[in-house]
mmCIF file of C-alpha atoms and ligand atoms in Angstrom:
data_model
loop_
_atom_site.group_PDB
_atom_site.id
_atom_site.type_symbol
_atom_site.label_atom_id
_atom_site.label_comp_id
_atom_site.label_asym_id
_atom_site.label_seq_id
_atom_site.Cartn_x
_atom_site.Cartn_y
_atom_site.Cartn_z
ATOM 1 C CA MET A 18 -0.186 -0.002 -0.081
ATOM 2 C CA PRO A 19 1.769 3.180 -0.717
ATOM 3 C CA LEU A 20 2.255 5.902 1.751
ATOM 4 C CA GLU A 21 0.271 8.953 1.002
ATOM 5 C CA PRO A 22 2.744 12.005 -0.467
ATOM 6 C CA SER A 23 2.570 14.917 2.098
ATOM 7 C CA GLY A 24 2.919 17.309 0.221
ATOM 8 C CA ALA A 25 5.637 19.333 -1.593
ATOM 9 C CA PHE A 26 8.533 21.368 -1.395
ATOM 10 C CA ALA A 27 10.021 24.076 -3.529
ATOM 11 C CA PRO A 28 12.660 25.996 -3.152
ATOM 12 C CA GLY A 29 12.771 29.777 -3.787
ATOM 13 C CA ARG A 30 16.002 30.969 -6.184
ATOM 14 C CA VAL A 31 18.947 33.559 -6.611
ATOM 15 C CA ASN A 32 19.427 34.472 -10.394
ATOM 16 C CA LEU A 33 23.571 34.260 -10.150
ATOM 17 C CA ILE A 34 23.420 36.191 -13.644
ATOM 18 C CA GLY A 35 21.286 36.897 -16.744
ATOM 19 C CA GLU A 36 18.291 39.382 -15.472
ATOM 20 C CA HIS A 37 15.527 40.752 -17.825
ATOM 21 C CA THR A 38 16.617 38.239 -20.342
ATOM 22 C CA ASP A 39 14.090 35.283 -20.021
ATOM 23 C CA TYR A 40 11.627 37.065 -21.480
ATOM 24 C CA ASN A 41 13.410 38.447 -24.180
ATOM 25 C CA ASP A 42 14.534 34.547 -25.476
ATOM 26 C CA GLY A 43 17.638 35.341 -24.161
ATOM 27 C CA LEU A 44 20.062 33.181 -21.271
ATOM 28 C CA ALA A 45 19.924 32.916 -17.344
ATOM 29 C CA LEU A 46 21.970 31.361 -14.906
ATOM 30 C CA PRO A 47 20.093 30.740 -11.434
ATOM 31 C CA PHE A 48 20.403 28.095 -9.254
ATOM 32 C CA ALA A 49 17.573 27.118 -6.228
ATOM 33 C CA ILE A 50 18.691 27.484 -2.948
ATOM 34 C CA SER A 51 17.532 26.073 0.619
ATOM 35 C CA ALA A 52 14.652 28.471 1.343
ATOM 36 C CA GLY A 53 11.665 27.775 0.211
ATOM 37 C CA VAL A 54 7.589 26.515 0.787
ATOM 38 C CA THR A 55 6.299 23.834 1.928
ATOM 39 C CA VAL A 56 2.471 22.786 0.799
ATOM 40 C CA ARG A 57 1.622 19.631 3.145
ATOM 41 C CA ALA A 58 -1.369 18.089 1.548
ATOM 42 C CA LYS A 59 -4.471 15.426 2.657
ATOM 43 C CA ALA A 60 -7.642 14.304 1.156
ATOM 44 C CA ALA A 61 -10.315 16.572 1.624
ATOM 45 C CA ARG A 62 -12.694 15.614 4.467
ATOM 46 C CA PRO A 63 -15.249 14.270 4.405
ATOM 47 C CA ARG A 64 -13.579 12.185 1.841
ATOM 48 C CA GLY A 65 -14.289 12.454 -1.428
ATOM 49 C CA GLY A 66 -15.273 16.347 -0.769
ATOM 50 C CA ASP A 67 -15.082 18.626 -4.083
ATOM 51 C CA ARG A 68 -14.062 21.606 -2.085
ATOM 52 C CA VAL A 69 -9.950 23.333 -1.233
ATOM 53 C CA ALA A 70 -9.702 24.577 2.556
ATOM 54 C CA VAL A 71 -5.803 25.759 2.434
ATOM 55 C CA HIS A 72 -4.331 27.328 5.559
ATOM 56 C CA ALA A 73 -1.330 30.014 5.279
ATOM 57 C CA ARG A 74 0.501 29.550 8.553
ATOM 58 C CA ASP A 75 3.064 32.147 8.273
ATOM 59 C CA LEU A 76 -0.047 34.933 7.206
ATOM 60 C CA GLY A 77 -2.650 33.139 10.006
ATOM 61 C CA GLU A 78 -4.944 33.324 6.854
ATOM 62 C CA SER A 79 -7.362 30.571 5.323
ATOM 63 C CA ASP A 80 -8.971 30.213 2.147
ATOM 64 C CA GLU A 81 -12.023 27.148 0.920
ATOM 65 C CA PHE A 82 -13.463 27.392 -2.087
ATOM 66 C CA ALA A 83 -14.936 24.435 -4.946
ATOM 67 C CA LEU A 84 -12.191 22.299 -6.847
ATOM 68 C CA ALA A 85 -14.335 22.743 -9.802
ATOM 69 C CA SER A 86 -14.988 27.035 -10.073
ATOM 70 C CA PRO A 87 -12.440 28.770 -8.716
ATOM 71 C CA VAL A 88 -12.384 32.404 -8.898
ATOM 72 C CA ARG A 89 -9.827 35.652 -7.929
ATOM 73 C CA ALA A 90 -10.260 36.424 -4.177
ATOM 74 C CA GLY A 91 -7.200 38.612 -4.328
ATOM 75 C CA GLY A 92 -4.157 38.639 -2.936
ATOM 76 C CA TRP A 93 -2.181 35.065 -2.064
ATOM 77 C CA ARG A 94 -5.144 33.394 -2.309
ATOM 78 C CA ASP A 95 -5.039 33.593 -6.112
ATOM 79 C CA TYR A 96 -1.839 31.846 -5.948
ATOM 80 C CA VAL A 97 -3.656 28.895 -4.964
ATOM 81 C CA ARG A 98 -7.105 29.104 -6.886
ATOM 82 C CA GLY A 99 -4.758 29.577 -9.814
ATOM 83 C CA THR A 100 -2.623 26.966 -9.530
ATOM 84 C CA VAL A 101 -5.756 24.584 -8.827
ATOM 85 C CA ALA A 102 -7.492 26.360 -11.992
ATOM 86 C CA GLU A 103 -4.727 25.779 -14.424
ATOM 87 C CA LEU A 104 -4.000 22.583 -13.321
ATOM 88 C CA ALA A 105 -7.473 21.598 -13.902
ATOM 89 C CA ARG A 106 -7.796 23.624 -17.686
ATOM 90 C CA ALA A 107 -4.099 21.488 -18.124
ATOM 91 C CA GLY A 108 -6.132 18.133 -17.745
ATOM 92 C CA PHE A 109 -4.954 17.279 -14.088
ATOM 93 C CA PRO A 110 -7.557 15.153 -12.619
ATOM 94 C CA LEU A 111 -7.872 17.054 -9.220
ATOM 95 C CA VAL A 112 -9.119 15.470 -5.768
ATOM 96 C CA GLY A 113 -10.686 17.698 -2.783
ATOM 97 C CA ALA A 114 -8.005 18.598 -0.119
ATOM 98 C CA GLN A 115 -7.212 20.094 2.815
ATOM 99 C CA LEU A 116 -3.731 22.018 2.197
ATOM 100 C CA GLU A 117 -1.677 24.134 4.488
ATOM 101 C CA ILE A 118 1.722 26.521 3.327
ATOM 102 C CA ALA A 119 4.603 27.573 5.406
ATOM 103 C CA GLY A 120 7.871 28.874 4.032
ATOM 104 C CA ASP A 121 11.234 30.509 4.879
ATOM 105 C CA VAL A 122 11.821 32.488 1.821
ATOM 106 C CA PRO A 123 11.067 36.068 2.364
ATOM 107 C CA ARG A 124 7.916 37.628 0.505
ATOM 108 C CA GLY A 125 8.809 39.920 -1.553
ATOM 109 C CA ALA A 126 12.210 40.506 -1.543
ATOM 110 C CA GLY A 127 13.281 39.213 -5.041
ATOM 111 C CA LEU A 128 14.200 35.568 -4.188
ATOM 112 C CA SER A 129 11.034 34.240 -5.737
ATOM 113 C CA SER A 130 8.621 33.133 -3.206
ATOM 114 C CA SER A 131 5.794 33.138 -5.327
ATOM 115 C CA ALA A 132 7.394 30.688 -7.592
ATOM 116 C CA ALA A 133 8.049 28.346 -5.037
ATOM 117 C CA LEU A 134 4.562 28.672 -4.114
ATOM 118 C CA GLU A 135 3.223 27.830 -7.153
ATOM 119 C CA VAL A 136 5.305 24.864 -7.819
ATOM 120 C CA ALA A 137 4.698 23.306 -4.165
ATOM 121 C CA LEU A 138 0.621 23.730 -4.514
ATOM 122 C CA ALA A 139 1.547 22.285 -7.904
ATOM 123 C CA LEU A 140 3.207 18.978 -7.054
ATOM 124 C CA ALA A 141 1.346 18.536 -4.023
ATOM 125 C CA LEU A 142 -2.088 18.692 -5.785
ATOM 126 C CA ILE A 143 -0.844 16.889 -8.319
ATOM 127 C CA ALA A 144 0.592 13.648 -5.943
ATOM 128 C CA LEU A 145 -2.446 13.436 -3.697
ATOM 129 C CA ALA A 146 -4.771 13.440 -6.404
ATOM 130 C CA THR A 147 -2.109 10.517 -7.916
ATOM 131 C CA GLU A 148 -2.030 8.769 -5.031
ATOM 132 C CA ARG A 149 -6.317 9.169 -4.090
ATOM 133 C CA ARG A 150 -7.218 7.528 -8.051
ATOM 134 C CA GLY A 151 -4.544 4.336 -6.967
ATOM 135 C CA GLU A 152 -2.188 5.180 -9.984
ATOM 136 C CA SER A 153 1.552 5.455 -10.017
ATOM 137 C CA PRO A 154 3.244 8.662 -9.306
ATOM 138 C CA VAL A 155 3.535 10.137 -13.014
ATOM 139 C CA GLU A 156 6.937 11.209 -14.851
ATOM 140 C CA LEU A 157 6.090 15.279 -14.956
ATOM 141 C CA ASP A 158 7.556 17.290 -17.474
ATOM 142 C CA ARG A 159 9.267 19.946 -15.418
ATOM 143 C CA THR A 160 9.093 22.716 -18.210
ATOM 144 C CA ALA A 161 5.157 22.311 -19.171
ATOM 145 C CA LEU A 162 4.693 22.422 -15.417
ATOM 146 C CA ALA A 163 6.970 25.945 -15.169
ATOM 147 C CA GLN A 164 4.894 27.725 -18.255
ATOM 148 C CA LEU A 165 1.787 26.479 -15.917
ATOM 149 C CA CYS A 166 2.946 27.734 -12.855
ATOM 150 C CA ALA A 167 3.597 31.456 -14.742
ATOM 151 C CA ARG A 168 0.183 31.183 -16.346
ATOM 152 C CA VAL A 169 -1.002 31.586 -12.823
ATOM 153 C CA GLU A 170 1.319 34.531 -12.006
ATOM 154 C CA SER A 171 0.456 36.157 -15.434
ATOM 155 C CA ASP A 172 -3.390 35.445 -15.543
ATOM 156 C CA TRP A 173 -4.302 35.069 -12.203
ATOM 157 C CA VAL A 174 -2.166 37.203 -10.237
ATOM 158 C CA GLY A 175 -1.296 39.711 -13.021
ATOM 159 C CA ALA A 176 2.526 39.965 -13.164
ATOM 160 C CA GLN A 177 3.592 39.306 -16.845
ATOM 161 C CA THR A 178 7.061 37.297 -15.334
ATOM 162 C CA GLY A 179 9.252 35.440 -17.514
ATOM 163 C CA LEU A 180 9.883 31.472 -16.561
ATOM 164 C CA LEU A 181 13.094 32.117 -14.639
ATOM 165 C CA ASP A 182 11.655 31.534 -11.621
ATOM 166 C CA GLN A 183 9.743 28.372 -11.821
ATOM 167 C CA LEU A 184 12.475 26.820 -14.036
ATOM 168 C CA ALA A 185 15.001 27.615 -11.523
ATOM 169 C CA SER A 186 13.097 26.249 -8.620
ATOM 170 C CA LEU A 187 11.885 22.788 -10.728
ATOM 171 C CA TYR A 188 15.791 22.072 -12.252
ATOM 172 C CA GLY A 189 17.992 23.419 -9.447
ATOM 173 C CA ALA A 190 20.163 20.893 -7.771
ATOM 174 C CA ALA A 191 23.158 20.811 -5.132
ATOM 175 C CA GLU A 192 25.920 23.113 -6.147
ATOM 176 C CA THR A 193 24.695 23.268 -9.829
ATOM 177 C CA ALA A 194 23.610 26.763 -11.208
ATOM 178 C CA VAL A 195 21.006 26.220 -14.135
ATOM 179 C CA TRP A 196 21.937 27.443 -17.262
ATOM 180 C CA ILE A 197 18.555 28.150 -19.069
ATOM 181 C CA ASP A 198 18.277 29.179 -23.096
ATOM 182 C CA PHE A 199 14.705 30.752 -22.793
ATOM 183 C CA GLN A 200 14.476 30.417 -26.561
ATOM 184 C CA THR A 201 15.110 26.716 -27.392
ATOM 185 C CA LEU A 202 13.979 26.077 -23.467
ATOM 186 C CA ARG A 203 17.240 23.869 -23.355
ATOM 187 C CA ILE A 204 18.746 23.631 -20.143
ATOM 188 C CA ARG A 205 22.205 22.537 -18.766
ATOM 189 C CA GLU A 206 23.536 21.951 -15.532
ATOM 190 C CA VAL A 207 26.303 24.029 -14.444
ATOM 191 C CA PRO A 208 28.745 23.288 -11.466
ATOM 192 C CA LEU A 209 28.476 25.722 -9.377
ATOM 193 C CA GLU A 210 32.036 25.259 -7.283
ATOM 194 C CA LEU A 211 33.532 28.392 -6.233
ATOM 195 C CA GLY A 212 36.547 27.038 -4.578
ATOM 196 C CA GLY A 213 35.920 28.871 -0.906
ATOM 197 C CA TRP A 214 34.343 32.073 -2.567
ATOM 198 C CA ARG A 215 30.648 32.646 -1.107
ATOM 199 C CA LEU A 216 27.142 33.707 -2.390
ATOM 200 C CA ALA A 217 25.112 36.027 0.295
ATOM 201 C CA VAL A 218 22.306 37.972 -0.350
ATOM 202 C CA VAL A 219 21.142 41.095 1.568
ATOM 203 C CA ASP A 220 17.622 42.500 1.563
ATOM 204 C CA SER A 221 17.215 45.901 0.278
ATOM 205 C CA GLY A 222 13.897 46.615 2.498
ATOM 206 C CA GLU A 223 12.182 47.788 -0.252
ATOM 207 C CA ARG A 224 9.320 45.242 -0.800
ATOM 208 C CA HIS A 225 8.831 44.921 -4.382
ATOM 209 C CA ALA A 226 5.422 43.436 -6.112
ATOM 210 C CA HIS A 227 5.715 42.706 -9.669
ATOM 211 C CA ALA A 228 2.403 43.644 -11.194
ATOM 212 C CA SER A 229 2.333 47.220 -9.594
ATOM 213 C CA SER A 230 6.291 47.624 -10.355
ATOM 214 C CA GLY A 231 8.035 48.966 -13.447
ATOM 215 C CA TYR A 232 8.533 45.217 -14.496
ATOM 216 C CA ASN A 233 5.159 44.840 -16.716
ATOM 217 C CA GLN A 234 6.465 48.655 -18.454
ATOM 218 C CA ARG A 235 9.663 47.193 -19.006
ATOM 219 C CA ARG A 236 8.398 44.030 -20.813
ATOM 220 C CA ALA A 237 6.112 46.111 -22.931
ATOM 221 C CA GLU A 238 9.125 48.316 -23.860
ATOM 222 C CA CYS A 239 11.117 45.229 -25.034
ATOM 223 C CA TRP A 240 8.110 44.225 -26.932
ATOM 224 C CA ARG A 241 7.525 48.030 -28.469
ATOM 225 C CA ALA A 242 12.069 47.145 -29.534
ATOM 226 C CA CYS A 243 11.003 43.996 -31.146
ATOM 227 C CA GLU A 244 7.812 45.720 -33.368
ATOM 228 C CA LEU A 245 10.505 48.644 -34.126
ATOM 229 C CA LEU A 246 12.987 46.113 -35.459
ATOM 230 C CA GLY A 247 10.550 43.584 -37.092
ATOM 231 C CA VAL A 248 12.246 40.700 -34.679
ATOM 232 C CA SER A 249 9.979 38.282 -32.736
ATOM 233 C CA SER A 250 12.226 38.757 -29.921
ATOM 234 C CA LEU A 251 15.482 40.513 -28.531
ATOM 235 C CA ARG A 252 17.442 37.485 -29.332
ATOM 236 C CA GLU A 253 17.468 37.670 -32.788
ATOM 237 C CA ALA A 254 18.175 41.770 -32.937
ATOM 238 C CA GLU A 255 21.904 42.125 -33.542
ATOM 239 C CA PRO A 256 23.634 44.331 -31.603
ATOM 240 C CA GLN A 257 24.243 47.193 -34.839
ATOM 241 C CA LEU A 258 20.910 47.185 -35.588
ATOM 242 C CA LEU A 259 19.735 48.275 -31.575
ATOM 243 C CA GLU A 260 21.298 51.637 -32.285
ATOM 244 C CA ARG A 261 18.221 52.384 -34.593
ATOM 245 C CA LEU A 262 16.004 52.241 -31.944
ATOM 246 C CA PRO A 263 14.693 55.901 -30.394
ATOM 247 C CA GLU A 264 15.579 55.785 -26.287
ATOM 248 C CA PRO A 265 14.556 54.530 -23.971
ATOM 249 C CA LEU A 266 14.214 51.335 -25.882
ATOM 250 C CA ARG A 267 17.443 51.792 -27.150
ATOM 251 C CA ALA A 268 19.167 51.086 -23.978
ATOM 252 C CA ARG A 269 16.371 48.654 -22.712
ATOM 253 C CA ALA A 270 17.636 46.428 -25.501
ATOM 254 C CA GLN A 271 21.438 46.882 -24.863
ATOM 255 C CA HIS A 272 21.073 46.036 -21.592
ATOM 256 C CA VAL A 273 19.373 42.650 -23.105
ATOM 257 C CA SER A 274 22.243 42.137 -25.282
ATOM 258 C CA GLY A 275 25.019 42.602 -23.014
ATOM 259 C CA GLU A 276 23.155 40.633 -20.068
ATOM 260 C CA ASN A 277 23.258 37.588 -22.890
ATOM 261 C CA GLU A 278 26.775 37.652 -22.969
ATOM 262 C CA ARG A 279 27.735 38.276 -19.235
ATOM 263 C CA VAL A 280 25.571 34.658 -18.761
ATOM 264 C CA THR A 281 28.073 33.188 -21.295
ATOM 265 C CA ALA A 282 31.355 34.831 -20.018
ATOM 266 C CA ALA A 283 30.058 34.049 -16.759
ATOM 267 C CA VAL A 284 29.697 30.154 -17.066
ATOM 268 C CA ALA A 285 33.302 30.216 -18.900
ATOM 269 C CA ALA A 286 34.164 31.841 -15.806
ATOM 270 C CA LEU A 287 32.685 29.271 -13.442
ATOM 271 C CA ARG A 288 34.470 26.465 -15.599
ATOM 272 C CA ALA A 289 38.039 28.238 -15.002
ATOM 273 C CA HIS A 290 37.110 28.540 -11.793
ATOM 274 C CA ASP A 291 38.239 32.534 -12.332
ATOM 275 C CA GLU A 292 36.222 34.253 -9.536
ATOM 276 C CA GLU A 293 37.293 37.581 -10.053
ATOM 277 C CA ALA A 294 36.231 37.435 -13.556
ATOM 278 C CA LEU A 295 32.696 36.451 -11.857
ATOM 279 C CA ALA A 296 32.764 39.132 -9.919
ATOM 280 C CA ALA A 297 33.708 41.837 -12.343
ATOM 281 C CA LEU A 298 30.636 40.187 -14.484
ATOM 282 C CA LEU A 299 28.267 40.496 -11.333
ATOM 283 C CA ASN A 300 29.498 44.457 -11.094
ATOM 284 C CA ALA A 301 28.415 45.179 -14.746
ATOM 285 C CA SER A 302 25.071 42.905 -15.380
ATOM 286 C CA HIS A 303 24.169 45.733 -12.038
ATOM 287 C CA GLU A 304 25.476 48.648 -13.768
ATOM 288 C CA SER A 305 23.534 48.066 -16.680
ATOM 289 C CA LEU A 306 20.830 47.143 -15.051
ATOM 290 C CA ARG A 307 21.030 50.443 -13.146
ATOM 291 C CA ASP A 308 21.900 52.691 -15.884
ATOM 292 C CA LEU A 309 20.930 51.345 -18.889
ATOM 293 C CA TYR A 310 17.306 48.967 -17.759
ATOM 294 C CA GLU A 311 16.808 51.576 -15.001
ATOM 295 C CA ALA A 312 15.555 48.719 -12.726
ATOM 296 C CA SER A 313 17.596 49.870 -9.663
ATOM 297 C CA THR A 314 16.166 52.428 -6.537
ATOM 298 C CA PRO A 315 18.092 54.007 -4.309
ATOM 299 C CA ALA A 316 17.345 51.808 -1.421
ATOM 300 C CA VAL A 317 19.265 48.773 -3.959
ATOM 301 C CA GLU A 318 21.800 51.065 -4.544
ATOM 302 C CA ARG A 319 22.309 51.935 -1.018
ATOM 303 C CA ALA A 320 22.496 47.671 -0.205
ATOM 304 C CA VAL A 321 25.003 47.031 -3.362
ATOM 305 C CA GLN A 322 27.175 50.389 -2.289
ATOM 306 C CA SER A 323 27.571 48.502 1.192
ATOM 307 C CA LEU A 324 28.009 45.275 0.169
ATOM 308 C CA LEU A 325 31.078 46.590 -2.205
ATOM 309 C CA GLU A 326 31.985 48.554 0.965
ATOM 310 C CA GLU A 327 31.991 45.592 3.538
ATOM 311 C CA GLY A 328 34.606 43.662 0.783
ATOM 312 C CA ALA A 329 32.158 41.559 -1.582
ATOM 313 C CA ALA A 330 34.251 41.714 -4.827
ATOM 314 C CA GLY A 331 31.259 41.784 -6.714
ATOM 315 C CA ALA A 332 27.290 42.706 -6.309
ATOM 316 C CA ARG A 333 24.068 42.720 -7.915
ATOM 317 C CA MET A 334 20.777 43.382 -7.702
ATOM 318 C CA ILE A 335 18.743 40.750 -8.316
ATOM 319 C CA GLY A 336 15.307 39.920 -9.674
ATOM 320 C CA GLY A 337 12.898 41.876 -10.924
ATOM 321 C CA GLY A 338 14.341 45.162 -9.302
ATOM 322 C CA PHE A 339 12.461 48.275 -8.160
ATOM 323 C CA GLY A 340 12.742 47.476 -4.788
ATOM 324 C CA GLY A 341 13.820 43.321 -3.292
ATOM 325 C CA SER A 342 17.482 41.631 -2.638
ATOM 326 C CA VAL A 343 20.735 41.900 -3.639
ATOM 327 C CA LEU A 344 23.646 39.508 -4.112
ATOM 328 C CA GLY A 345 27.005 39.860 -2.987
ATOM 329 C CA LEU A 346 30.503 37.609 -4.319
ATOM 330 C CA PHE A 347 32.981 37.137 -1.176
ATOM 331 C CA ALA A 348 36.648 36.118 -1.692
ATOM 332 C CA PRO A 349 37.654 33.624 0.373
ATOM 333 C CA GLY A 350 38.590 34.735 4.285
ATOM 334 C CA ILE A 351 36.444 37.616 3.692
ATOM 335 C CA ARG A 352 34.079 38.177 6.835
ATOM 336 C CA LEU A 353 30.286 38.394 5.496
ATOM 337 C CA PRO A 354 28.530 41.259 6.855
ATOM 338 C CA ALA A 355 26.413 40.715 9.893
ATOM 339 C CA ARG A 356 22.606 41.346 8.059
ATOM 340 C CA ALA A 357 23.474 39.279 4.964
ATOM 341 C CA ARG A 358 22.726 35.650 4.969
ATOM 342 C CA GLU A 359 24.852 33.165 2.877
ATOM 343 C CA VAL A 360 23.456 31.414 -0.184
ATOM 344 C CA ARG A 361 24.431 27.822 -1.729
ATOM 345 C CA ALA A 362 22.995 25.880 -4.674
ATOM 346 C CA GLY A 363 20.013 23.397 -3.097
ATOM 347 C CA PRO A 364 17.967 21.089 -4.444
ATOM 348 C CA GLY A 365 15.514 21.446 -6.350
ATOM 349 C CA ALA A 366 11.105 21.024 -6.118
ATOM 350 C CA ARG A 367 9.931 17.803 -4.888
ATOM 351 C CA VAL A 368 7.133 15.725 -3.824
ATOM 352 C CA LEU A 369 7.660 14.918 0.253
HETATM 353 C C1 GLA B 412 11.474 37.639 -11.990
HETATM 354 C C2 GLA B 412 10.449 37.322 -12.874
HETATM 355 C C3 GLA B 412 11.191 36.793 -13.851
HETATM 356 C C4 GLA B 412 12.491 37.295 -14.324
HETATM 357 C C5 GLA B 412 12.916 37.933 -13.656
HETATM 358 C C6 GLA B 412 14.046 39.209 -14.181
HETATM 359 O O1 GLA B 412 11.921 37.515 -11.142
HETATM 360 O O2 GLA B 412 9.431 36.401 -11.981
HETATM 361 O O3 GLA B 412 11.056 35.930 -15.272
HETATM 362 O O4 GLA B 412 11.992 38.453 -15.295
HETATM 363 O O5 GLA B 412 12.123 39.162 -12.659
HETATM 364 O O6 GLA B 412 15.322 38.557 -14.444
#
């Protein structure tokens, strides 16, 4: 008799480099972190019930809705309702469930708490339904699942994000960075062995919410740049073609093009164990995000500056920007600032 699955865990992520490239068919190099979201799942009571009851432990809030017809309710509830709706739409047979959500990724800090939530919910709901129906666990297509979770983000929460966060959470592995080509959705594992160098994040203290930040505006600018250039994505635009664009579209497109090159250079630096070169690439990425993409804020700038002053060899904002966390790379022997939190690449999402 198979044991009832008790839920699922999905990690948050840190993007080592490759920012605002995912929705431009570009390249990125994120890794899964050890912090994440755990969803505990039990069959609904009474058995066979067709409702989903969910408790968000960290918020002390609950929700309940009919499995067949979730509608928007606002806030965190839309992640749950949206995941149920998108799973059903994709043909996953679901069963009534009691869910409990708990996590240790800070919300709104640019470490992908929302992707971790969507992925953990999806895995827990699929595993529970599979077990209840007496079926053996299915081999899931992780890329398709990432796309499903991204639809929750865009169609239910209103943030037109790319696939970076969900793919990092689903494909992450210990001591490994995940190289992603968003044009082909090809994924490669790159060993994240830093020879005693350490990565650490600091929260800028500024909350960011993609839906209300400049994120959607930047996306729209990239689309407009493509329209003007007659290409279907910025990946296809030759760097010299970008000169034709009016500002600020030219600057946005130049960031994307340069950032793709920096991802390729970062993979080479990791393979060569050249952490100095990696640190320089992090600094260049930040400068480009600040000056060309204009996705920084005074609080983010202060956080980056203080990491550099406290000994980081390289530092940059991570995630969507307009707030959130910054990442620093520290040479062996350099003490991490007290408020910095060391991050290492950990395993990806899994059923518990
Ligand atoms: C957020 C989005 C991602 C990606 C990054 C920027 O984290 O969720 O899809 O666009 O911003 O690189």
